[in-house]
Coordinates of C-alpha atoms and ligand atoms in Angstrom, one line a residue:
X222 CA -20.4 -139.5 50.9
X223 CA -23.3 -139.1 48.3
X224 CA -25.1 -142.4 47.1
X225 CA -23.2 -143.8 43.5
X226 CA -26.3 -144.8 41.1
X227 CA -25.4 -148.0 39.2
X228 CA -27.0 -150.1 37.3
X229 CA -27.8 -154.1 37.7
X230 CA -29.1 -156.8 35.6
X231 CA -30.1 -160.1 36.7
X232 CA -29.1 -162.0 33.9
X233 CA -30.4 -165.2 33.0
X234 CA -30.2 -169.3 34.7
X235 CA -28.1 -169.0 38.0
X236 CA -28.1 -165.3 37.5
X237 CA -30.5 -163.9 39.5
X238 CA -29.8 -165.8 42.7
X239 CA -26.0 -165.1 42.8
X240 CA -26.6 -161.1 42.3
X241 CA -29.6 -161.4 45.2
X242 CA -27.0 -163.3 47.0
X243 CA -24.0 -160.0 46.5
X244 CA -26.9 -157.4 46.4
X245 CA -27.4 -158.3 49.7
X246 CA -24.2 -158.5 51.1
X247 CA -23.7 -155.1 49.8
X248 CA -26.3 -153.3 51.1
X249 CA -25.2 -155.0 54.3
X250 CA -22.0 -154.0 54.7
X251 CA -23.0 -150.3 54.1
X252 CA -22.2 -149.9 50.1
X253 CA -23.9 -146.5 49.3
X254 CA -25.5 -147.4 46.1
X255 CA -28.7 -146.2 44.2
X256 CA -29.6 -149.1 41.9
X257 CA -31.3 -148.6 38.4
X258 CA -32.2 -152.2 37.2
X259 CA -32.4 -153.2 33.2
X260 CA -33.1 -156.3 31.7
X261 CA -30.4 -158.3 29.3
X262 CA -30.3 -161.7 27.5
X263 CA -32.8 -164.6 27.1
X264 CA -36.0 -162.9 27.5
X265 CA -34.8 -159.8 25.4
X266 CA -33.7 -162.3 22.6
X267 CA -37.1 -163.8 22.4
X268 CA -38.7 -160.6 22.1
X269 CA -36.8 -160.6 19.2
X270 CA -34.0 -158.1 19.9
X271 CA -30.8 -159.7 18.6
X272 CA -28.3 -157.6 20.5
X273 CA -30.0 -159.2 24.2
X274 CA -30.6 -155.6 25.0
X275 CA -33.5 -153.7 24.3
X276 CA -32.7 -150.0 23.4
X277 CA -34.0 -147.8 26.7
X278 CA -31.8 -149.9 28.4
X279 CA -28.0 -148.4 27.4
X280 CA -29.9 -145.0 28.5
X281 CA -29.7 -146.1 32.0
X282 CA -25.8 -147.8 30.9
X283 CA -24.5 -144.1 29.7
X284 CA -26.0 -142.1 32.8
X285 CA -24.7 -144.7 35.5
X286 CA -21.7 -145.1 33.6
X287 CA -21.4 -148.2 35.9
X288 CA -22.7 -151.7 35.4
X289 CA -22.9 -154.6 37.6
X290 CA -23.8 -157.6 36.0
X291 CA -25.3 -161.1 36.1
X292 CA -24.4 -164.0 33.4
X293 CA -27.1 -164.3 30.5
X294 CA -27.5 -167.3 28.2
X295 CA -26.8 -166.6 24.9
X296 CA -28.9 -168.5 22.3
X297 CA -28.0 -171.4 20.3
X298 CA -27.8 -170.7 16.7
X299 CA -26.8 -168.0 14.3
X300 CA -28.0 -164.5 14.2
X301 CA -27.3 -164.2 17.8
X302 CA -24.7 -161.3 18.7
X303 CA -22.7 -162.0 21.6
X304 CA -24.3 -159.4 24.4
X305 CA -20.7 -159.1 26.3
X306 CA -19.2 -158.8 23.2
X307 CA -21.5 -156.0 22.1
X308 CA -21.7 -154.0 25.6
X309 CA -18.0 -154.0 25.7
X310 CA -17.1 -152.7 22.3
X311 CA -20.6 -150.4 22.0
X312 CA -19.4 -148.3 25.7
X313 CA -15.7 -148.4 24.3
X314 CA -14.6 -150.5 27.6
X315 CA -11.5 -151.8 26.4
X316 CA -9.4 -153.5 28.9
X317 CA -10.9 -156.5 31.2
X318 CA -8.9 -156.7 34.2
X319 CA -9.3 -160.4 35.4
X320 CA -7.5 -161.1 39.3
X321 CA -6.7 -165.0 39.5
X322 CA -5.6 -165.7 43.4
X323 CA -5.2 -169.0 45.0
X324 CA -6.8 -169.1 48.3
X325 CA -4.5 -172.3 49.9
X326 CA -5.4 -174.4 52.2
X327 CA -8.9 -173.3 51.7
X328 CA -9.6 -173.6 47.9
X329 CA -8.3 -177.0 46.7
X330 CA -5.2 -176.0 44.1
X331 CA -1.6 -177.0 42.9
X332 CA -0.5 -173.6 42.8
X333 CA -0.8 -172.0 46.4
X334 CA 1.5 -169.2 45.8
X335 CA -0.8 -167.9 42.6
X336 CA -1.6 -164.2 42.3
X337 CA -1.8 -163.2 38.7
X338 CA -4.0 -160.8 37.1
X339 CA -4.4 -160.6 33.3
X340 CA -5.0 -158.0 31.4
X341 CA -7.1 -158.6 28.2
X342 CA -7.4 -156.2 25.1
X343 CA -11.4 -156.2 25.0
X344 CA -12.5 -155.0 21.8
X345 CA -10.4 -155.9 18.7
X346 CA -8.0 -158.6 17.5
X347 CA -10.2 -161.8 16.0
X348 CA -13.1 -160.2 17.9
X349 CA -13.8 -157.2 15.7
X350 CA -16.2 -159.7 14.2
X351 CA -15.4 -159.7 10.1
X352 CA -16.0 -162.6 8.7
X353 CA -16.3 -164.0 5.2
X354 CA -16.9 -167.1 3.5
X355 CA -14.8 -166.4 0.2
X356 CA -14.9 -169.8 -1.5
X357 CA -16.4 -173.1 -1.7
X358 CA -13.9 -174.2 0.8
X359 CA -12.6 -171.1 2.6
X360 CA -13.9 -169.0 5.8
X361 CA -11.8 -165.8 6.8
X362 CA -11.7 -164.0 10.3
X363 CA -10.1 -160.8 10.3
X364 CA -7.5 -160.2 12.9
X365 CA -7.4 -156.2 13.5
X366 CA -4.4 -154.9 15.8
X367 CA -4.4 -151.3 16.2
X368 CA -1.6 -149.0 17.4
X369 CA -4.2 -146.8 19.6
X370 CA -5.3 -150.3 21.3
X371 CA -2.2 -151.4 21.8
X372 CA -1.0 -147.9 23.2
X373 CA -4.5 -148.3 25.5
X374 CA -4.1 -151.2 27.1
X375 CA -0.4 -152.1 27.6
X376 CA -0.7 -148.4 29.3
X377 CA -3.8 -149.4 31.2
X378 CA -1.6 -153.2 32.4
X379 CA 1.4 -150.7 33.5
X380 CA -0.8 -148.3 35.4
X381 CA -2.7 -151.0 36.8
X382 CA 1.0 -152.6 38.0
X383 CA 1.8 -148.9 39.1
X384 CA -1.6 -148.2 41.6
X385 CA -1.5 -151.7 43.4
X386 CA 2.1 -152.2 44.1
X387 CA 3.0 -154.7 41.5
X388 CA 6.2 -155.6 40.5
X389 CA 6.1 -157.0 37.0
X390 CA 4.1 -156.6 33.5
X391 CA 4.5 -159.8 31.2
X392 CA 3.1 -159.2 27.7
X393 CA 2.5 -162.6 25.8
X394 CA 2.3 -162.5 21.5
X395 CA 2.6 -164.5 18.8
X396 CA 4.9 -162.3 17.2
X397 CA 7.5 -164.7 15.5
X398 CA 4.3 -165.5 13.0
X399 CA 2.3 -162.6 13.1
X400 CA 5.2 -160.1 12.7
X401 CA 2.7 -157.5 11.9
X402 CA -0.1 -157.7 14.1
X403 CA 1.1 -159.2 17.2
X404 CA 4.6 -157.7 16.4
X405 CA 2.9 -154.2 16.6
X406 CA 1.6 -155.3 20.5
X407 CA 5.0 -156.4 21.5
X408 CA 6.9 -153.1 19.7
X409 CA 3.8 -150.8 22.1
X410 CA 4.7 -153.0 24.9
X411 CA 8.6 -152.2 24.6
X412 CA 7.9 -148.6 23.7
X413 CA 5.6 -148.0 27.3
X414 CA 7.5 -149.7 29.7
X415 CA 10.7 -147.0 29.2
X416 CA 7.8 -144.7 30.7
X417 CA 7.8 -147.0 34.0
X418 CA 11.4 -148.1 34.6
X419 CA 10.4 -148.9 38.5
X420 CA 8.5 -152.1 37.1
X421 CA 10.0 -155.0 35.4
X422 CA 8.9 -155.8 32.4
X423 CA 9.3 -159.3 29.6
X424 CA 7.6 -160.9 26.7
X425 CA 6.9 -164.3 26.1
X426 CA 5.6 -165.9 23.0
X427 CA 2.3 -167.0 24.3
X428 CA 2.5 -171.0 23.5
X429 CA 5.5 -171.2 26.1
X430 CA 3.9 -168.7 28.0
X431 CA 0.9 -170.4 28.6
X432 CA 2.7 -173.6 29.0
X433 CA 4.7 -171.2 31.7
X434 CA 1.7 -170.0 33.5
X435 CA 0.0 -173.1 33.5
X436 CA 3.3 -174.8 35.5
X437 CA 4.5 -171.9 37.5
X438 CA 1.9 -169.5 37.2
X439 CA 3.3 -167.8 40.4
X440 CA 6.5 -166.5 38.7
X441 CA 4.1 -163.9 36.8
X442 CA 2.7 -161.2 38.2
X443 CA 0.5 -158.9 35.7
X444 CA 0.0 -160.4 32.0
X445 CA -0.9 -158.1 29.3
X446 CA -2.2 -159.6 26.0
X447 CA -4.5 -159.5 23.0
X448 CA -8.2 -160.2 23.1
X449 CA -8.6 -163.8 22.3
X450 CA -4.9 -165.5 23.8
X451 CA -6.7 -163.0 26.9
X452 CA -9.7 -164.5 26.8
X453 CA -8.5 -168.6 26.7
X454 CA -5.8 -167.8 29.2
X455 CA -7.8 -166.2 32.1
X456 CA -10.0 -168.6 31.8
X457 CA -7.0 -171.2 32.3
X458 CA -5.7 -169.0 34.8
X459 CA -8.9 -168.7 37.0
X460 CA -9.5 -172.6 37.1
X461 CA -5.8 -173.4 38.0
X462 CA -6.3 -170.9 40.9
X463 CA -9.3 -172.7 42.3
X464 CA -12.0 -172.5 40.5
X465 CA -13.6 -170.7 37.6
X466 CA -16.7 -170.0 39.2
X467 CA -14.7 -167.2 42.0
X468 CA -12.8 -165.1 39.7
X469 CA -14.4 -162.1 39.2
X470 CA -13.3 -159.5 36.3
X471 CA -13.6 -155.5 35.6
X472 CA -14.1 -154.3 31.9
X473 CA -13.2 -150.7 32.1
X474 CA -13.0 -147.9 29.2
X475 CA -12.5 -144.2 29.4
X476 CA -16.7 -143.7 29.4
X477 CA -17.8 -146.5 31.9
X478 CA -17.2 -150.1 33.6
X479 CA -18.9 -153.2 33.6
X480 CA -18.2 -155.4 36.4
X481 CA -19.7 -159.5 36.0
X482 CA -17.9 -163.0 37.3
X483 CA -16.0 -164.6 34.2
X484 CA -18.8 -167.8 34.6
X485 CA -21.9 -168.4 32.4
X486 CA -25.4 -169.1 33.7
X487 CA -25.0 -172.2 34.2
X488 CA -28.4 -173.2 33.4
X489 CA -28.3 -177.0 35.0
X490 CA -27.6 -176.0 38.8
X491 CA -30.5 -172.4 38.2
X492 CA -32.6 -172.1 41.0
X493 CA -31.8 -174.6 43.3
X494 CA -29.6 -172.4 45.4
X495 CA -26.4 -174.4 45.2
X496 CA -24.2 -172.0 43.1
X497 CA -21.6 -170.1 44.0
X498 CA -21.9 -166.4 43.6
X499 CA -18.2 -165.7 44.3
X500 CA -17.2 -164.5 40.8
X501 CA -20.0 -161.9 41.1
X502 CA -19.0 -160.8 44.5
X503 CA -15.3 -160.2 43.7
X504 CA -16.6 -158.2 40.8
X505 CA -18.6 -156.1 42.9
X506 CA -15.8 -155.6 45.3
X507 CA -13.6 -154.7 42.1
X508 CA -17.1 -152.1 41.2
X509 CA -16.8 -150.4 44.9
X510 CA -13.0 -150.1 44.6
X511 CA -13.6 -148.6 41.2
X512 CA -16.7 -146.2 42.8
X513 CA -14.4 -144.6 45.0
X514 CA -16.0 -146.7 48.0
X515 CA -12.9 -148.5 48.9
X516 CA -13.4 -149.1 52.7
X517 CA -16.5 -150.9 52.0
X518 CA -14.9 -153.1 49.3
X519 CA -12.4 -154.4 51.6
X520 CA -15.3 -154.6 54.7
X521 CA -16.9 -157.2 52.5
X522 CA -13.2 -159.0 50.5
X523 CA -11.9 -159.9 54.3
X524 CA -15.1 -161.1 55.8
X525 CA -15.9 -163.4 51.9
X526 CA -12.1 -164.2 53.3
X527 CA -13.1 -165.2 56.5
X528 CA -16.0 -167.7 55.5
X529 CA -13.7 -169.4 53.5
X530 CA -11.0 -169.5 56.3
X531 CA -14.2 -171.2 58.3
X532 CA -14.5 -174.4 56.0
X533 CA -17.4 -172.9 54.9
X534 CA -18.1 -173.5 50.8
X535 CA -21.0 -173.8 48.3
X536 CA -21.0 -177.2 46.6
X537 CA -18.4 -176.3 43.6
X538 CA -15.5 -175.6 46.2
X539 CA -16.3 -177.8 49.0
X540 CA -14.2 -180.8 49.6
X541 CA -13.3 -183.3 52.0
X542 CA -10.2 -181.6 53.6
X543 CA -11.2 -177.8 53.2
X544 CA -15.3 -178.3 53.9
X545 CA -16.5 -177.6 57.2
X546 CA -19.8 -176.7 56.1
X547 CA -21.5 -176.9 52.7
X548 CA -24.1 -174.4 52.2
X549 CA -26.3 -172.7 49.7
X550 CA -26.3 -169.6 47.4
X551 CA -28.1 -167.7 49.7
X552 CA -26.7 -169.2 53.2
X553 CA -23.2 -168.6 52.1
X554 CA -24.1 -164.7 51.4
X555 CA -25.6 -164.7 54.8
X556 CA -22.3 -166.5 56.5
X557 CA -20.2 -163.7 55.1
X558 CA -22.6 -160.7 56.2
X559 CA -22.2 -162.4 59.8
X560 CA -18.9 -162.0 59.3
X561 CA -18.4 -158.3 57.9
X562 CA -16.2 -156.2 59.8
X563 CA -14.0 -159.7 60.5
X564 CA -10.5 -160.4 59.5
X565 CA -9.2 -163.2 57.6
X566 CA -6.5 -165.2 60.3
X567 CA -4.8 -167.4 57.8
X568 CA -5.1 -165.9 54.3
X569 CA -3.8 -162.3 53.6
X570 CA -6.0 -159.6 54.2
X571 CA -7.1 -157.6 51.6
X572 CA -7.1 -153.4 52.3
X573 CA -7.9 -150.9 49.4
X574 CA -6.7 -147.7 49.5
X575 CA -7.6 -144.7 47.4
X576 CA -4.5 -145.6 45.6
X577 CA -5.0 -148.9 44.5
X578 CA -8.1 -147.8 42.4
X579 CA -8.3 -149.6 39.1
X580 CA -6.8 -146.1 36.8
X581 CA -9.5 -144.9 34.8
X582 CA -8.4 -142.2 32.8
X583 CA -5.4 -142.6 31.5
X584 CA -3.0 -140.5 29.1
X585 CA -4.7 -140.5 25.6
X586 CA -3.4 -142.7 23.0
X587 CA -1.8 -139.8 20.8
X588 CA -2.5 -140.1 17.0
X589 CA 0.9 -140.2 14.9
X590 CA 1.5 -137.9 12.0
X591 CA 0.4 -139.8 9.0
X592 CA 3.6 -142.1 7.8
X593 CA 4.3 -141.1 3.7
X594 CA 2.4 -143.9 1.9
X595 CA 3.5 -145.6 -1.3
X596 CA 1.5 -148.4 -3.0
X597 CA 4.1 -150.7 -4.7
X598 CA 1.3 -153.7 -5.7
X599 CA -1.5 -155.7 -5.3
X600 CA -2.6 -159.5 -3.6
X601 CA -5.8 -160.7 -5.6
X602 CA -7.2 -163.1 -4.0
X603 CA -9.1 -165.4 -6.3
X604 CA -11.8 -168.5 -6.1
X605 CA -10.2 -171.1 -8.8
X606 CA -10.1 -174.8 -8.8
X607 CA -9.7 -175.7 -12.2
X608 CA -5.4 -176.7 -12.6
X609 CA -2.5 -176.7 -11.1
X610 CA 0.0 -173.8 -9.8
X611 CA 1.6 -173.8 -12.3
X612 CA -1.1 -173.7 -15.0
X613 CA -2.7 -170.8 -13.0
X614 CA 0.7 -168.7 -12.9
X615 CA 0.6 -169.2 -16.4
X616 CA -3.0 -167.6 -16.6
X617 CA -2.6 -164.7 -14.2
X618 CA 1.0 -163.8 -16.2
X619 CA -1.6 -163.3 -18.9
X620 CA -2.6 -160.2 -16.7
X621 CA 0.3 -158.5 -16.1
X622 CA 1.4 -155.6 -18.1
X623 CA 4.5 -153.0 -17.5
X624 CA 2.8 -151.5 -14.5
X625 CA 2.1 -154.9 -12.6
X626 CA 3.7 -157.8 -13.1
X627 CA 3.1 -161.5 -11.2
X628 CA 5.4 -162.3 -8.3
X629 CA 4.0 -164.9 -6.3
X630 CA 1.3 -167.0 -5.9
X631 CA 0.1 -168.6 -2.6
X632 CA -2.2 -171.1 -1.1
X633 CA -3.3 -170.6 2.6
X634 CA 0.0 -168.5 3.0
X635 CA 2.6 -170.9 1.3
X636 CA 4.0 -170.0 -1.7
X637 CA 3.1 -172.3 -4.7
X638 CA 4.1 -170.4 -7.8
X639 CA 7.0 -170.4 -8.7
X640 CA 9.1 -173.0 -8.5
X641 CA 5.9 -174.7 -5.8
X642 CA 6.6 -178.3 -4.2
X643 CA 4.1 -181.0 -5.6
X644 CA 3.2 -182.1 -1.9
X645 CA 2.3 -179.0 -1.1
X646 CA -1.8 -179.5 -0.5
X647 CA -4.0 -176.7 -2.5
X648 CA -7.4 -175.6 -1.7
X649 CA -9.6 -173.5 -3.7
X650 CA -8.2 -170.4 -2.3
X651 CA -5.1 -168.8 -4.1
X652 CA -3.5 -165.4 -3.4
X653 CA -1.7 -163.5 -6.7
X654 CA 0.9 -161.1 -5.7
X655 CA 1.5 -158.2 -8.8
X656 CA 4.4 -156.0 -7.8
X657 CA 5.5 -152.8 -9.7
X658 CA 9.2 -154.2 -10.5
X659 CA 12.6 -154.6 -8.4
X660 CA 12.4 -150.8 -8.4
X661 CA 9.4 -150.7 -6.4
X662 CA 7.7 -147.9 -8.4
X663 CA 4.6 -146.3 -7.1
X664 CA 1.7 -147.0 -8.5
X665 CA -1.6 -145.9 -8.9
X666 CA -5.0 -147.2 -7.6
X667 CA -5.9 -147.0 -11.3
X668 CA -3.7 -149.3 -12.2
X669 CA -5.1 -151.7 -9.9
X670 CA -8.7 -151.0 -11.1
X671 CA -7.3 -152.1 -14.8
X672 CA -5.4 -155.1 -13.2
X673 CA -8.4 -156.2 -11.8
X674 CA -10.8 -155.5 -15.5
X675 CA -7.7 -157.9 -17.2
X676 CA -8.4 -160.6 -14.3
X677 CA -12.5 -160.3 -15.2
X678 CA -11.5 -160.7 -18.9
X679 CA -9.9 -163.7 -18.3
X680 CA -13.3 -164.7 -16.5
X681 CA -11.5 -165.2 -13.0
X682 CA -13.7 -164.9 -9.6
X683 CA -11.2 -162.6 -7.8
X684 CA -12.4 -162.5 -4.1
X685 CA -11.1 -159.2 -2.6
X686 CA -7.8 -157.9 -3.5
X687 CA -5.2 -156.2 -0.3
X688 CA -3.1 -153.3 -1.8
X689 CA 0.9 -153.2 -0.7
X690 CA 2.2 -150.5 -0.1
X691 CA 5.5 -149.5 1.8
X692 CA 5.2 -147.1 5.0
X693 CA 7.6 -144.6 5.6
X694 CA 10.1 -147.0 3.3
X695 CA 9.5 -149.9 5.7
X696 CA 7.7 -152.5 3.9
X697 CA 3.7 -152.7 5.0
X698 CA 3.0 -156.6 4.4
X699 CA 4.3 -159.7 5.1
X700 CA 6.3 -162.4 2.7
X701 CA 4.5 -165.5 1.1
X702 CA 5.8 -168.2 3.7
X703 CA 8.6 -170.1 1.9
X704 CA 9.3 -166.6 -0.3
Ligands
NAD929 P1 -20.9 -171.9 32.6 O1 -19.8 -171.1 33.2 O2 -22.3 -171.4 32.8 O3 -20.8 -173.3 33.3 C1 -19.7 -174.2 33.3 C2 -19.6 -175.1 34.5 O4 -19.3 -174.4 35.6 C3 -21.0 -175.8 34.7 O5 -20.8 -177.1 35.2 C4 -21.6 -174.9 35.8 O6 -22.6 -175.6 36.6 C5 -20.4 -174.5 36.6 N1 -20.6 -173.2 37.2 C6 -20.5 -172.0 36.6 N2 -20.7 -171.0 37.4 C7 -20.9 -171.5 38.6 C8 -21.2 -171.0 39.9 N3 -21.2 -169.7 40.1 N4 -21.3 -171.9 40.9 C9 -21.2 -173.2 40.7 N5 -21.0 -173.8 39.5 C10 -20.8 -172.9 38.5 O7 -20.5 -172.2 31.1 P2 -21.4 -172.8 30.0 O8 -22.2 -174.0 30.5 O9 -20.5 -173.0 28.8 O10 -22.4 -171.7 29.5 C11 -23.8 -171.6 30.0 C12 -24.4 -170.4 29.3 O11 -23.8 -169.2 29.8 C13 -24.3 -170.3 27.8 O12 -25.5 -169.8 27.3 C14 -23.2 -169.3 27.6 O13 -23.3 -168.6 26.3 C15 -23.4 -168.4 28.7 N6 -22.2 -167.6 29.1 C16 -22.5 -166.3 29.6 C17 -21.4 -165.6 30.0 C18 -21.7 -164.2 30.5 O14 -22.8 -163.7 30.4 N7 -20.7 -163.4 30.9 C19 -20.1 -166.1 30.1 C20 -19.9 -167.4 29.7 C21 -21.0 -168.2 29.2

């Protein structure tokens, strides 16, 4: 078998020790690797490249196609982009696969029985990064759900399931208040799983859920979800295991993989050679299963296995009942090559076959035919502070004419006009629903510009307006809460 080229960056703080640390176990155990090195994070940010990455360096990312990497530390302050963040959504790698497994007696934990992996949408939901301040009072994230990223990676958690023998695929939402957006996930996540009837398959609104996992985290199995319930909950999940700094995690797209430990740099414990490079390991093992270069992958899981078995732990994990031995960075790395080619007694061992691959290509998400679109009104969002509800219903009526009338007005989602309660508390940020009549008549964009010129005569600071429209006849937006 031919050398895979991949490429490595050191990152930043504990970074470079922990990936000299699995570098070396690697090359020890036989991985057949040709390594192109880059550098990411603090020094590229102080040459003043805001991305962390300086632009040669995603020539070596597209050729290899195959990243290991280090933590960085990101810095403090604004202007910053968020490197992961960036890398992950620039190569298109969409779902991060994140293994949390309990390794009782050896890794102190109240769940010994835990084997979960999550599945985390990687690249949209609160993440796609739009943000606005719109008033004197009021920020605004955009949550984006798409139906290709949902198709994507709920297919991605069921193949996953499929290739290594699992049983179950749990998807958690928030879909009794985001009936839209996360109720879009959960519809993709009923809609695949008829396509793979051999695995079971359940939802679970995702405050119980976590309260679920967090309890009995052994009764799930695989966990699909969007980006940021993903990205709190495996971190949940990987502490409750054992300990955050082992849990490893893939991020894999159609065009490439990135493979780092879910832990920072932990700048505080840098080069003293007491961290734990665990998480990185597991992710490399995760890169050779991924590579094709399974036998080695499992060579190095079962001896890592092993060491642990042994009592032997780097300061993070050690403790009075399970330590036998607490050792460095770079002495645990060398107690596991001693051991390569060893089998764990206690724990399970771990074998890979060309089967259990992580799937890589995967049916394409296919584009619908475009639904028949009719716009039936306008939200206006507007900046005001000056009155009441009820005086500003009175001003925005002023607007309407026999195309548009006013319907509602809201405030952070709750309906104020008409027939508002007193208590309810008002902030500068109001939301003006126009609809074209009981009828529902279509409308023109037109008639939204000339909404909008009546609202600028009335010398109103209209924020952004959201157009409604109806989908197929199904209705394309959501109600004012108490509508
Ligand atoms: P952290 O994960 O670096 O550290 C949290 C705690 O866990 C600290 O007490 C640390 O000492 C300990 N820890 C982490 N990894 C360990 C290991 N391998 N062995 C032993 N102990 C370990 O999180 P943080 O302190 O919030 O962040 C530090 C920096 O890392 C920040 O700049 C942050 O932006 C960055 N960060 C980077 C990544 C990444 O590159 N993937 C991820 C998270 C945080």
């Amino acid at each position: 078998m031919s050398n895979t080229t991949i490429t490595v960056a050191y990152g930043d703080g504990i970074g470079p020790e922990i990936m000299k640390a699995a570098l070396n176990i690697l090359q020890e155990a036989g991985a057949k690797l040709d390594i192109e090195t880059i550098e990411i994070g603090q020094e590229v940010y102080e040459r003043g490249i805001t991305s962390g990455i300086a632009p040669e360096s995603w020539e070596s990312l597209r050729r290899t196609g195959v990243f290991l990497k280090a933590p960085i530390t990101t810095p403090q302050g604004g202007g910053y982009k968020s490197l992961n963040v960036t890398i992950r959504k620039s190569l298109g790698l969409y779902a991060n696969v994140r293994p949390c497994v309990a390794y009782a007696p050896f890794v102190r934990t109240r769940h010994p029985n835990m084997d979960v992996v999550i599945v985390r949408e990687n690249e949209e939901d609160l993440y796609a990064g739009i943000e606005h301040r719109q008033t004197d009072e009021v920020m605004q994230c955009l949550k984006l759900i798409t139906r290709p990223g949902c198709e994507k990676i709920v297919r991605y958690a069921f193949e996953y399931a499929r290739a290594n023998g699992r049983k179950k695929v749990t998807c958690f939402t928030k879909d009794n208040i985001m009936k839209l957006t996360d109720g879009l996930f959960h519809k993709v996540f009923d809609e695949i799983a008829l396509d793979y009837p051999e695995l079971q398959n359940e939802h679970w609104i995702v405050d119980i859920g976590a309260a679920k996992l967090a309890d009995t985290p052994e009764v799930f199995d695989v966990i699909v979800m969007p980006n940021l319930y993903g990205d709190i909950l495996s971190d949940v999940a990987a502490q409750i295991a054992g300990s955050i700094g082992m849990a490893g995690s893939a991020n894999i797209g159609e065009h490439g993989a990135m493979f780092e430990a879910i832990h920072g740099s932990a700048p505080a414990i840098a080069g003293q050679n007491i961290a734990n490079p665990t998480g990185l390991l597991l992710s490399a093992v995760m890169m050779l299963v991924h590579i094709g270069q399974e036998d080695i992958a499992a060579k190095i899981h079962n001896a890592w296995l092993s060491v642990l078995e042994k009592g032997i732990h780097t300061a993070d994990t050690a403790t009075v009942q399970n330590s036998g031995e607490t050792v460095g960075t770079k002495e645990f790395a060398d107690a596991v090559i001693a051991r390569l080619g060893r089998m764990p007694q206690i724990l399970k061992p771990v074998s890979y076959d060309t089967t259990s691959k992580t799937p890589f290509t995967l049916k394409p998400a296919i584009r619908r035919v475009a639904a028949r679109k009719e716009l039936i009104g306008v939200d206006v969002f507007l900046h005001w502070r000056d009155g009441s509800p009820d005086e500003l219903g009175l001003l925005m009526e002023a607007a309407n004419n026999e195309r548009l009338q006013l319907s509602m007005i809201t405030n952070r989602g709750i309906k104020v006009w008409p027939n508002g309660m007193p208590e309810t508390f008002c902030t500068d940020h109001w939301r003006c629903r126009y609809l074209s009549g009981s009828d529902q008549m279509a409308i023109l964009h037109s008639d939204i510009i000339a909404l909008l010129q009546r609202i600028t005569d009335l010398k109103l600071d209209f924020i952004k307006c959201e157009n409604l429209c109806n989908f197929d006849g199904e209705t394309g937006y959501a109600l004012g809460q108490g509508q």
